Amino acid sequence: MKLRTRSHRRMPTRDGVFVYLPDSASIMRLDAEAVTVLDRFECREGLEAAEYLAETGRGRDAAAEVLEELCDVGAIRPVEEVRPPSSSLPPMPFPLATLVLNVSSRCNLSCTYCYEYGEDKLPGQGEGKRPASMSPETALRSIDFLFESARGRRDVSVTFFGGETLLNREAIEAAVDHAEGLARATEKRVHFALTTNATLLDDDIIAFLIDHRFGVNISIDGDRASHDRHRSFKSGRGSYDTVVPKIRRLLAAARGRTRPIGARVTLTRPLPNLRDLYAHLTHDIGFDEVGFAPVTSAPNRDHALLGDDYDDLLAQYSALADDYVAAALEGHRHGFSNLGDLLRELHEGVNKAHPCGAGLGLVGVATDGELGLCHRFVESEAHPIGDIENGIDEDRRREFLEKGHVNRKIECATCFARPVCAGGCYHEAEVRYGDASHPNLHYCDWIRAWTDLGLRAYARITDANPSFFQRFERTSS
Amino acid sequence: MKHIQPVNRKAKRLAEWVAGSRDEVRALQDTDTPFGCTTVFAPGWEVDSGGGTHGLCQPIERDLYDCYHSCYWPAQVPDGLTNWPSWAESCGAPMNDWKNIDLVFP
Ligand code: SF4
Ligand code: SF4
């Protein structure tokens, strides 16, 4: 029988080699003998096991043992082994875990890059056909819908989104109150999260966020210069000086009493120095975590990131990753959350059938109660999947999820980044290719380089401080 | 495994699975001679063409013993051939002593 090495990724460590096996998303440490055998079978047409064993002469038994182990873990497999491309879904209807409520499509800022119905809007979005704010009644009905659709699930989450979410405190407060009542009655646990531009934070709302243990994400782009470049009021005045004192108040009041509070930075051209920006947000302002997201926009915009910006971005992420590793080796946590999230997935061995929970465990609700695959699909004509009164249209949901399954994405079949990427964001694919289930092939190189960066950081940390990732096990359970 | 060590959580689960499935295969391979209901005509768990059990293993407890005494296959009863040779010792006359038969914990 002819055998050959399956696609994998190697990470050198102090003694031996780590390999990442995307078929299972497992990470194994190989000794030198195992690496030799792996190398020998690295050929397209494969090699007869008997032929290889004959080659090894007197070392035959030992070689057979190594080969058997590599076959067992799936690093080497028969050439003609067919893996049926199963795109099977979990038992449907899948219980909902998270509902994202678009409580307001209005905003009190007018950031130049805003996607709230900007260039990457989908057909139907931003046409003014729906109320700008969600009514408290719709918010309550949405919560009912979540609890019904969550079935036996113990934990449910409600995320508030906008526009600027805090422009509609009425709906938020109504939803929280109702959800907590239902949670008590049904013995579930409910978690809340919200994204805000921080302009409307006052002592009242800060106390509310802390009392209900909100996970808070604040959009802020760095120091005054980087932040005010795009994040301004309608008058054109920058918002940095307004938001920073409010953020400081929130952070001081929340310390130790809520989940970590994160800064979400939108990256535009020209890219700032991310290390300095990270230091400013964590050290000077006091954020626990910082996550970066490149702006989504048409490529002809001045602020759009271009090809060489992405190379620069990767180099800068790499520098932040070095800081993360250095902190981890001393047993400290570091707040570069893009990397933290990736490492958590690599440590767990997440092997995604779908790129994200959209349409599966998560749906978005528009201001009028219509459902979308996620917050970025609400109000769009692409993939309507029901509304809170009549529930999810299960046929459409199933059809969408079957098409979006990673095994349907032929280009992804041999990609080592598949377990974490699974084709990437549906919304991005819908905008770029007019088809949400299309793999996002325009950024594969970048995703692979980023995944590789994560794997190497994981190997460096595990090699020198194996217990570091246990903290992730506690928090993820 | 001697040459490969699991590192992340998924790898640990995979390694446990590999170890478990190997033992299972060995248990079957370690017996040189084939025994049991596959080599002789010994209808056991089935029913006859009319859906009844009357003309098959008599008495009915023979089902139990057919798998236990002569078969190495891990069936729903312990295999007496390799692993639990004394499992049914306390059960001389099944009609009366069946209560003495206990569970085994592999
Ligand atoms: S979209 Fe690209 S990077 Fe992502 S899994 Fe598919 S081939 Fe790999
Ligand atoms: S990754 Fe894309 S499709 Fe998935 S939830 Fe996020 S925005 Fe929506």
Coordinates of C-alpha atoms and ligand atoms in Angstrom, one line a residue:
Chain A
M1 CA 0.0 0.0 0.0
K2 CA 1.3 3.4 -0.9
L3 CA 1.5 5.9 1.9
R4 CA 2.2 9.6 1.9
T5 CA 2.4 12.5 4.4
R6 CA -0.7 14.6 4.8
S7 CA -0.6 18.3 4.7
H8 CA 0.7 19.7 8.0
R9 CA 2.7 22.5 9.4
R10 CA 6.0 22.2 11.3
M11 CA 7.2 24.4 14.1
P12 CA 10.8 23.9 15.3
T13 CA 11.4 23.9 19.0
R14 CA 14.4 23.4 21.3
D15 CA 14.2 19.6 21.2
G16 CA 12.3 18.1 18.3
V17 CA 9.6 19.5 16.1
F18 CA 6.0 20.3 16.7
V19 CA 3.6 19.5 13.9
Y20 CA 0.1 20.9 13.4
L21 CA -2.2 18.3 11.7
P22 CA -5.1 20.1 10.1
D23 CA -7.1 17.0 9.6
S24 CA -7.6 16.8 13.3
A25 CA -6.3 20.2 14.5
S26 CA -4.0 18.4 16.8
I27 CA -0.5 19.5 17.7
M28 CA 2.1 16.8 18.3
R29 CA 5.7 16.8 19.3
L30 CA 7.8 14.5 17.1
D31 CA 11.2 13.1 17.9
A32 CA 14.0 13.0 15.4
E33 CA 13.2 9.5 14.2
A34 CA 9.6 10.4 13.5
V35 CA 10.7 13.5 11.6
T36 CA 12.9 11.3 9.4
V37 CA 10.1 9.0 8.5
L38 CA 7.7 12.0 7.9
D39 CA 10.3 13.4 5.5
R40 CA 10.7 10.1 3.6
F41 CA 7.0 9.9 2.9
E42 CA 6.7 13.5 1.8
C43 CA 6.1 12.8 -1.9
R44 CA 3.1 13.3 -4.2
E45 CA 2.9 9.8 -5.6
G46 CA 3.5 8.1 -2.2
L47 CA 5.8 5.3 -1.2
E48 CA 5.1 1.6 -0.6
A49 CA 5.4 0.8 3.1
A50 CA 7.1 -2.5 2.4
E51 CA 9.6 -0.8 0.1
Y52 CA 10.5 1.7 2.8
L53 CA 10.8 -1.0 5.5
A54 CA 13.1 -3.0 3.2
E55 CA 15.2 0.1 2.9
T56 CA 15.7 0.3 6.6
G57 CA 17.4 -3.1 6.8
R58 CA 18.1 -4.1 10.4
G59 CA 16.3 -1.1 11.8
R60 CA 13.1 -2.5 10.3
D61 CA 11.2 -3.1 13.5
A62 CA 12.0 0.3 14.9
A63 CA 11.0 1.9 11.6
A64 CA 7.8 0.0 11.5
E65 CA 6.9 1.2 14.9
V66 CA 7.5 4.9 14.0
L67 CA 5.5 4.5 10.8
E68 CA 2.6 2.9 12.6
E69 CA 2.5 5.8 15.1
L70 CA 2.5 8.4 12.4
C71 CA -0.3 6.5 10.6
D72 CA -2.2 6.3 13.8
V73 CA -2.2 10.0 14.4
G74 CA -3.0 10.7 10.7
A75 CA 0.3 12.3 9.8
I76 CA 0.8 9.7 7.1
R77 CA -2.1 8.0 5.4
P78 CA -2.7 5.8 2.3
V79 CA -2.5 7.7 -0.9
E80 CA -5.8 6.5 -2.1
E81 CA -7.6 6.8 1.2
V82 CA -10.8 8.6 0.3
R83 CA -12.2 10.9 2.9
P84 CA -15.8 11.4 2.1
P85 CA -16.4 15.1 2.0
S86 CA -19.1 15.0 4.6
S87 CA -20.8 18.3 5.1
S88 CA -23.0 17.0 7.8
L89 CA -24.6 19.5 10.1
P90 CA -25.0 19.0 13.8
P91 CA -28.6 18.0 14.7
M92 CA -30.9 20.8 13.6
P93 CA -32.6 23.0 14.7
F94 CA -29.4 23.9 16.4
P95 CA -30.0 25.7 19.7
L96 CA -29.2 29.4 19.7
A97 CA -26.5 30.6 22.0
T98 CA -26.1 34.3 21.1
L99 CA -28.4 37.0 19.9
V100 CA -27.0 40.2 18.5
L101 CA -29.5 43.1 18.9
N102 CA -29.0 46.0 16.5
V103 CA -30.6 48.4 19.0
S104 CA -29.8 51.6 17.0
S105 CA -28.7 52.3 13.5
R106 CA -28.1 55.9 14.4
C107 CA -24.8 57.2 15.6
N108 CA -23.6 60.4 17.2
L109 CA -20.2 60.2 15.5
S110 CA -19.5 60.2 11.8
C111 CA -16.3 58.2 11.5
T112 CA -15.1 58.5 8.0
Y113 CA -14.6 54.7 7.5
C114 CA -17.8 53.6 9.2
Y115 CA -19.3 50.5 7.6
E116 CA -22.7 51.1 9.1
Y117 CA -24.2 51.1 5.6
G118 CA -21.0 52.4 4.1
E119 CA -19.3 51.0 1.1
D120 CA -19.7 47.4 2.0
K121 CA -23.4 47.5 2.6
L122 CA -25.5 44.7 1.2
P123 CA -28.6 45.3 -1.0
G124 CA -31.4 46.4 1.2
Q125 CA -29.3 47.9 4.0
G126 CA -29.4 51.5 5.0
E127 CA -32.4 52.4 2.8
G128 CA -34.3 53.9 5.7
K129 CA -37.1 51.4 5.5
R130 CA -36.9 50.5 9.1
P131 CA -37.1 52.3 12.4
A132 CA -33.7 53.8 13.4
S133 CA -34.1 52.5 16.9
M134 CA -35.4 49.2 18.2
S135 CA -38.5 49.6 20.4
P136 CA -38.4 48.2 23.9
E137 CA -41.2 45.8 22.8
T138 CA -39.2 44.4 20.0
A139 CA -36.2 44.0 22.4
L140 CA -38.4 42.0 24.8
R141 CA -39.8 39.8 22.1
S142 CA -36.2 39.2 20.9
I143 CA -35.3 38.0 24.3
D144 CA -38.3 35.7 24.4
F145 CA -37.2 34.4 21.0
L146 CA -33.7 33.7 22.3
F147 CA -34.8 31.8 25.3
E148 CA -37.2 29.7 23.3
S149 CA -34.6 29.0 20.6
A150 CA -31.9 28.2 23.1
R151 CA -33.8 25.1 24.2
G152 CA -31.7 23.0 26.7
R153 CA -28.7 25.3 26.6
R154 CA -27.5 26.5 30.0
D155 CA -25.7 29.7 28.9
V156 CA -27.1 32.3 26.6
S157 CA -25.6 35.6 25.5
V158 CA -27.1 38.9 24.4
T159 CA -24.9 41.3 22.5
F160 CA -26.0 44.9 21.8
F161 CA -24.8 46.5 18.7
G162 CA -25.3 49.6 16.5
G163 CA -24.9 52.4 15.3
E164 CA -24.1 53.7 18.7
T165 CA -25.7 51.2 21.1
L166 CA -26.0 53.7 24.0
L167 CA -28.3 55.9 22.0
N168 CA -31.0 53.4 22.9
R169 CA -30.6 52.7 26.5
E170 CA -34.3 52.2 26.9
A171 CA -34.2 49.0 24.7
I172 CA -31.0 47.8 26.4
E173 CA -32.4 48.2 29.9
A174 CA -35.7 46.6 29.0
A175 CA -33.9 43.6 27.4
V176 CA -31.5 43.1 30.3
D177 CA -34.2 43.2 32.9
H178 CA -36.4 40.8 31.0
A179 CA -33.5 38.4 30.2
E180 CA -32.5 38.2 33.8
G181 CA -36.0 37.4 34.8
L182 CA -36.3 34.7 32.3
A183 CA -32.9 33.3 33.2
R184 CA -34.0 33.0 36.8
A185 CA -37.2 31.3 35.8
T186 CA -35.6 28.8 33.4
E187 CA -32.4 28.3 35.4
K188 CA -30.2 29.5 32.6
R189 CA -27.3 31.9 32.8
V190 CA -27.4 35.0 30.7
H191 CA -24.3 37.1 29.7
F192 CA -24.4 40.5 28.2
A193 CA -21.9 42.3 25.9
L194 CA -21.9 45.6 24.1
T195 CA -19.8 47.7 21.7
T196 CA -19.8 51.4 22.2
N197 CA -17.9 54.5 21.1
A198 CA -17.8 55.6 24.8
T199 CA -19.1 59.1 24.1
L200 CA -22.3 58.6 26.2
L201 CA -20.7 56.8 29.2
D202 CA -21.8 58.4 32.4
D203 CA -21.8 57.3 36.0
D204 CA -25.3 55.8 35.6
I205 CA -24.6 53.7 32.6
I206 CA -21.2 52.7 34.1
A207 CA -22.9 51.4 37.2
F208 CA -25.5 49.6 35.0
L209 CA -22.7 47.9 32.9
I210 CA -20.9 46.7 36.0
D211 CA -24.0 45.5 37.9
H212 CA -24.9 43.3 34.9
R213 CA -21.4 42.2 34.3
F214 CA -21.3 43.4 30.7
G215 CA -18.4 42.5 28.5
V216 CA -17.5 45.9 27.0
N217 CA -15.7 46.6 23.8
I218 CA -14.8 50.2 23.1
S219 CA -14.0 51.5 19.7
I220 CA -10.9 53.6 20.0
D221 CA -8.1 54.0 17.5
G222 CA -5.1 54.9 19.6
D223 CA -3.6 58.2 20.7
R224 CA -5.2 61.5 20.0
A225 CA -3.7 61.9 16.5
S226 CA -4.6 58.4 15.2
H227 CA -8.0 58.4 16.9
D228 CA -9.2 61.9 15.7
R229 CA -8.1 61.2 12.2
H230 CA -11.3 59.3 11.6
R231 CA -13.4 59.2 14.7
S232 CA -15.0 62.6 14.8
F233 CA -18.3 64.2 15.6
K234 CA -20.6 65.4 12.9
S235 CA -19.0 68.9 13.3
G236 CA -15.7 67.4 12.4
R237 CA -14.3 67.8 15.9
G238 CA -12.3 64.7 17.0
S239 CA -13.8 62.6 19.8
Y240 CA -10.6 61.6 21.7
D241 CA -10.8 64.2 24.4
T242 CA -14.4 63.4 25.0
V243 CA -14.1 59.7 25.3
V244 CA -10.8 59.1 27.1
P245 CA -11.9 60.6 30.5
K246 CA -15.1 58.6 30.3
I247 CA -13.2 55.4 29.5
R248 CA -10.9 56.0 32.4
R249 CA -13.9 56.3 34.7
L250 CA -15.3 53.1 33.4
L251 CA -12.0 51.2 33.8
A252 CA -11.5 52.5 37.3
A253 CA -15.0 51.5 38.4
A254 CA -14.9 48.2 36.7
R255 CA -11.5 46.9 37.8
G256 CA -11.9 43.4 39.0
R257 CA -15.7 43.6 38.9
T258 CA -16.5 42.8 35.3
R259 CA -15.0 40.8 32.4
P260 CA -11.9 42.3 30.9
I261 CA -12.6 45.5 29.0
G262 CA -11.3 45.6 25.5
A263 CA -10.3 48.3 23.0
R264 CA -11.2 47.6 19.4
V265 CA -8.9 49.5 17.0
T266 CA -9.8 50.0 13.4
L267 CA -6.7 50.1 11.3
T268 CA -6.4 52.5 8.4
R269 CA -3.7 53.7 6.0
P270 CA -1.1 54.8 6.9
L271 CA -0.6 52.2 9.6
P272 CA 0.4 53.5 13.0
N273 CA 3.1 51.8 15.1
L274 CA 1.0 49.1 16.8
R275 CA 3.4 48.5 19.6
D276 CA 3.2 52.2 20.7
L277 CA -0.5 52.2 20.2
Y278 CA -0.9 49.0 22.3
A279 CA 1.3 50.6 25.0
H280 CA -0.8 53.7 25.0
L281 CA -4.1 51.9 25.3
T282 CA -3.0 49.4 28.0
H283 CA -0.4 51.4 29.9
D284 CA -1.6 55.0 29.6
I285 CA -5.4 54.4 29.5
G286 CA -5.7 51.1 31.3
F287 CA -7.4 48.7 28.9
D288 CA -7.0 44.9 29.6
E289 CA -7.1 43.9 26.0
V290 CA -6.6 45.4 22.6
G291 CA -7.9 43.9 19.4
F292 CA -7.1 45.2 15.9
A293 CA -9.3 45.0 12.8
P294 CA -8.3 46.3 9.4
V295 CA -10.9 48.7 8.0
T296 CA -13.3 47.2 5.5
S297 CA -13.6 49.6 2.6
A298 CA -13.4 50.1 -1.1
P299 CA -9.7 49.8 -2.2
N300 CA -9.8 53.3 -3.8
R301 CA -10.3 55.1 -0.5
D302 CA -7.4 56.9 1.0
H303 CA -7.7 55.1 4.2
A304 CA -8.0 51.6 2.7
L305 CA -5.1 49.2 3.5
L306 CA -3.3 48.0 0.4
G307 CA -1.1 45.0 -0.3
D308 CA 2.1 46.3 1.3
D309 CA 0.2 47.6 4.3
Y310 CA -0.8 44.0 4.9
D311 CA 2.9 42.9 4.9
D312 CA 3.6 45.7 7.3
L313 CA 0.6 44.7 9.5
L314 CA 1.9 41.1 9.7
A315 CA 5.4 42.4 10.7
Q316 CA 3.8 44.5 13.4
Y317 CA 1.6 41.7 14.6
S318 CA 4.8 39.6 14.7
A319 CA 6.5 42.2 17.0
L320 CA 3.4 42.2 19.3
A321 CA 3.5 38.4 19.3
D322 CA 7.1 38.5 20.5
D323 CA 5.9 40.6 23.4
Y324 CA 3.1 38.2 24.1
V325 CA 5.5 35.2 24.1
A326 CA 7.9 37.0 26.4
A327 CA 5.1 37.8 28.8
A328 CA 3.8 34.2 28.7
L329 CA 7.2 32.8 29.4
E330 CA 7.2 34.7 32.6
G331 CA 3.7 33.5 33.3
H332 CA 2.0 36.9 32.7
R333 CA -1.0 37.5 30.4
H334 CA -0.6 39.9 27.5
G335 CA -3.6 41.8 26.1
F336 CA -3.0 41.4 22.3
S337 CA -6.4 39.8 21.9
N338 CA -6.1 38.8 18.2
L339 CA -3.3 36.5 19.2
G340 CA -4.9 35.4 22.5
D341 CA -8.0 34.3 20.6
L342 CA -6.0 32.4 18.0
L343 CA -3.9 30.7 20.7
R344 CA -7.0 29.6 22.5
E345 CA -8.3 27.9 19.4
L346 CA -5.0 26.3 18.7
H347 CA -4.7 25.0 22.2
E348 CA -8.2 23.6 22.2
G349 CA -7.7 22.1 18.7
V350 CA -10.7 23.8 17.3
N351 CA -11.5 22.3 13.9
K352 CA -14.2 24.5 12.4
A353 CA -16.8 23.2 10.0
H354 CA -18.0 26.8 9.6
P355 CA -16.0 29.9 9.9
C356 CA -18.1 31.4 12.6
G357 CA -21.4 30.9 14.5
A358 CA -23.5 33.1 12.1
G359 CA -26.7 31.3 11.3
L360 CA -25.7 28.4 13.6
G361 CA -25.5 29.5 17.2
L362 CA -25.8 33.2 16.5
V363 CA -28.2 35.4 14.7
G364 CA -28.6 39.1 14.4
V365 CA -31.9 41.1 14.9
A366 CA -32.7 44.3 13.0
T367 CA -34.4 47.2 14.7
D368 CA -37.8 45.9 13.5
G369 CA -37.2 42.3 14.6
E370 CA -36.2 40.8 11.4
L371 CA -33.4 38.2 11.7
G372 CA -30.1 38.1 9.8
L373 CA -27.3 35.6 9.8
C374 CA -25.3 38.0 12.0
H375 CA -25.1 41.7 12.9
R376 CA -23.6 42.5 9.6
F377 CA -26.3 40.8 7.6
V378 CA -29.3 42.4 9.4
E379 CA -31.6 44.4 7.2
S380 CA -30.0 42.9 4.0
E381 CA -31.8 41.1 1.3
A382 CA -29.0 38.5 1.3
H383 CA -30.0 35.4 3.2
P384 CA -33.1 36.4 5.1
I385 CA -33.8 33.8 7.7
G386 CA -36.9 34.8 9.5
D387 CA -38.0 37.2 12.2
I388 CA -38.5 37.1 15.9
E389 CA -42.3 36.5 15.7
N390 CA -42.2 33.5 13.4
G391 CA -38.8 32.3 14.4
I392 CA -36.0 31.0 12.1
D393 CA -36.8 29.7 8.7
E394 CA -35.2 26.3 9.2
D395 CA -35.1 25.3 5.6
R396 CA -33.2 28.4 4.6
R397 CA -30.9 28.1 7.6
R398 CA -30.0 24.5 6.7
E399 CA -29.5 25.3 3.1
F400 CA -27.2 28.2 4.0
L401 CA -25.2 26.1 6.5
E402 CA -24.8 23.2 4.1
K403 CA -23.4 25.5 1.4
G404 CA -21.1 27.3 3.9
H405 CA -19.6 24.1 5.3
V406 CA -15.8 24.0 4.9
N407 CA -15.9 20.7 3.1
R408 CA -17.8 22.3 0.2
K409 CA -14.9 24.8 -0.2
I410 CA -12.6 22.9 -2.5
E411 CA -9.8 25.4 -2.4
C412 CA -9.6 25.0 1.4
A413 CA -9.2 21.2 1.3
T414 CA -5.4 21.1 1.5
C415 CA -4.9 24.3 3.4
F416 CA -3.3 24.0 6.8
A417 CA -5.2 27.1 8.1
R418 CA -8.5 25.4 7.4
P419 CA -9.3 24.4 11.0
V420 CA -9.2 28.0 12.2
C421 CA -10.3 29.8 9.0
A422 CA -12.8 27.5 7.3
G423 CA -13.1 29.9 4.4
G424 CA -13.4 33.1 6.4
C425 CA -16.2 35.7 7.1
Y426 CA -19.4 35.2 5.2
H427 CA -20.1 38.9 5.1
E428 CA -16.7 39.6 3.5
A429 CA -17.4 36.9 0.9
E430 CA -20.9 38.2 0.2
V431 CA -19.5 41.7 -0.4
R432 CA -16.5 40.5 -2.4
Y433 CA -17.9 37.6 -4.4
G434 CA -21.7 38.1 -4.1
D435 CA -21.8 34.6 -2.5
A436 CA -21.5 34.2 1.3
S437 CA -20.3 30.6 1.0
H438 CA -17.4 31.5 -1.3
P439 CA -14.0 31.1 0.5
N440 CA -12.2 34.4 0.9
L441 CA -9.4 33.6 -1.4
H442 CA -8.2 37.1 -1.7
Y443 CA -6.6 36.9 1.8
C444 CA -5.4 33.3 2.0
D445 CA -1.7 34.3 2.0
W446 CA -2.3 36.6 4.8
I447 CA -4.4 34.2 6.9
R448 CA -1.8 31.4 6.4
A449 CA 1.0 33.7 7.5
W450 CA -1.0 34.8 10.5
T451 CA -1.9 31.2 11.4
D452 CA 1.7 30.3 11.1
L453 CA 2.7 33.1 13.4
G454 CA 0.2 31.8 15.9
L455 CA 1.5 28.2 15.6
R456 CA 5.1 29.4 16.2
A457 CA 4.1 31.4 19.2
Y458 CA 2.1 28.5 20.6
A459 CA 5.1 26.2 20.1
R460 CA 7.5 28.6 21.7
I461 CA 5.3 29.1 24.8
T462 CA 4.4 25.4 25.2
D463 CA 8.0 24.3 24.8
A464 CA 9.3 26.6 27.6
N465 CA 6.2 27.1 29.8
P466 CA 3.9 24.1 29.3
S467 CA 1.4 25.1 32.0
F468 CA 0.7 28.5 30.5
F469 CA -2.3 27.4 28.5
Q470 CA -4.0 25.8 31.4
R471 CA -5.5 29.2 32.2
F472 CA -7.4 29.0 28.9
E473 CA -8.8 25.6 29.9
R474 CA -10.3 27.1 33.1
T475 CA -11.8 30.1 31.4
S476 CA -13.2 28.2 28.4
S477 CA -15.0 25.6 30.5
Chain B
M1 CA 3.3 6.3 21.6
K2 CA 7.0 6.5 21.9
H3 CA 8.0 8.9 19.1
I4 CA 5.0 11.2 19.2
Q5 CA 3.8 13.2 22.2
P6 CA 0.4 15.0 22.2
V7 CA 0.7 18.7 22.9
N8 CA -2.6 20.5 22.6
R9 CA -5.9 19.3 24.0
K10 CA -7.2 17.8 20.8
A11 CA -3.9 15.8 20.4
K12 CA -4.4 14.4 23.9
R13 CA -7.8 13.2 23.0
L14 CA -6.5 11.7 19.8
A15 CA -3.7 9.9 21.6
E16 CA -6.1 8.4 24.1
W17 CA -8.3 7.2 21.2
V18 CA -5.3 5.7 19.4
A19 CA -4.2 3.9 22.6
G20 CA -7.7 2.5 23.2
S21 CA -8.3 1.4 19.6
R22 CA -4.9 -0.4 19.6
D23 CA -5.7 -2.5 22.7
E24 CA -9.0 -3.5 21.1
V25 CA -7.3 -4.7 18.0
R26 CA -4.6 -6.6 19.9
A27 CA -7.2 -8.4 22.1
L28 CA -8.7 -9.9 18.9
Q29 CA -5.3 -10.6 17.3
D30 CA -3.8 -12.3 20.3
T31 CA -5.9 -15.4 19.8
D32 CA -4.4 -17.7 17.2
T33 CA -7.3 -20.0 16.7
P34 CA -10.7 -18.7 15.5
F35 CA -13.4 -19.8 17.9
G36 CA -17.0 -19.2 18.3
C37 CA -20.2 -18.7 16.5
T38 CA -18.6 -17.6 13.3
T39 CA -17.0 -21.0 12.6
V40 CA -19.9 -23.2 13.6
F41 CA -23.5 -23.0 13.0
A42 CA -24.7 -21.7 16.4
P43 CA -27.5 -19.3 16.0
G44 CA -27.6 -17.2 19.1
W45 CA -29.0 -13.7 19.0
E46 CA -31.2 -14.1 16.0
V47 CA -34.8 -15.1 15.6
D48 CA -36.1 -17.7 13.2
S49 CA -37.7 -17.0 9.9
G50 CA -41.1 -16.7 11.6
G51 CA -39.8 -14.2 14.1
G52 CA -39.8 -16.7 17.0
T53 CA -37.0 -17.9 19.2
H54 CA -38.5 -21.3 19.9
G55 CA -36.5 -23.5 17.6
L56 CA -33.2 -21.8 18.2
C57 CA -30.9 -21.9 21.2
Q58 CA -32.6 -24.0 23.8
P59 CA -32.9 -23.1 26.6
I60 CA -32.9 -19.4 26.0
E61 CA -29.9 -18.8 28.3
R62 CA -27.7 -20.5 25.8
D63 CA -27.4 -17.1 24.1
L64 CA -25.5 -16.0 27.1
Y65 CA -23.2 -19.0 27.2
D66 CA -22.6 -19.2 23.5
C67 CA -20.9 -15.9 23.5
Y68 CA -19.3 -16.3 26.8
H69 CA -17.8 -19.8 26.5
S70 CA -16.7 -20.1 23.0
C71 CA -16.2 -16.6 21.7
Y72 CA -13.4 -14.1 21.9
W73 CA -15.5 -11.4 20.3
P74 CA -16.3 -8.5 22.6
A75 CA -20.0 -9.1 22.7
Q76 CA -22.4 -7.8 25.3
V77 CA -21.2 -10.5 27.7
P78 CA -17.7 -10.8 29.0
D79 CA -15.5 -13.1 26.9
G80 CA -14.6 -16.2 28.9
L81 CA -12.0 -17.2 26.5
T82 CA -9.3 -14.6 27.2
N83 CA -10.3 -12.2 29.9
W84 CA -12.9 -13.4 32.4
P85 CA -12.6 -17.2 32.5
S86 CA -14.3 -17.4 35.9
W87 CA -17.1 -15.0 35.3
A88 CA -19.9 -17.6 35.3
E89 CA -18.4 -19.9 38.0
S90 CA -21.0 -18.8 40.6
C91 CA -23.8 -19.7 38.2
G92 CA -24.0 -23.4 38.0
A93 CA -27.7 -23.7 37.0
P94 CA -28.6 -20.5 35.2
M95 CA -32.4 -21.1 35.7
N96 CA -31.8 -20.8 39.5
D97 CA -28.5 -19.0 39.9
W98 CA -28.7 -16.2 37.3
K99 CA -28.8 -13.6 40.0
N100 CA -25.2 -14.4 40.9
I101 CA -23.9 -13.2 37.6
D102 CA -22.3 -9.8 38.1
L103 CA -21.1 -7.0 35.9
V104 CA -17.5 -6.8 34.9
F105 CA -15.5 -3.6 34.7
P106 CA -12.9 -3.7 31.9
Ligands
SF4_1 S1 -10.1 30.6 2.7 FE1 -7.9 30.4 2.2 S2 -6.8 30.5 4.2 FE2 -8.9 30.1 4.6 S3 -9.1 27.9 4.8 FE3 -9.6 28.4 2.7 S4 -7.7 28.2 1.5 FE4 -7.2 28.4 3.7
SF4_2 S1 -17.2 36.4 10.9 FE1 -18.4 37.6 9.4 S2 -20.3 36.4 9.1 FE2 -19.3 35.6 10.9 S3 -20.3 36.7 12.6 FE3 -18.5 37.9 12.0 S4 -19.2 39.4 10.5 FE4 -20.8 37.8 10.7

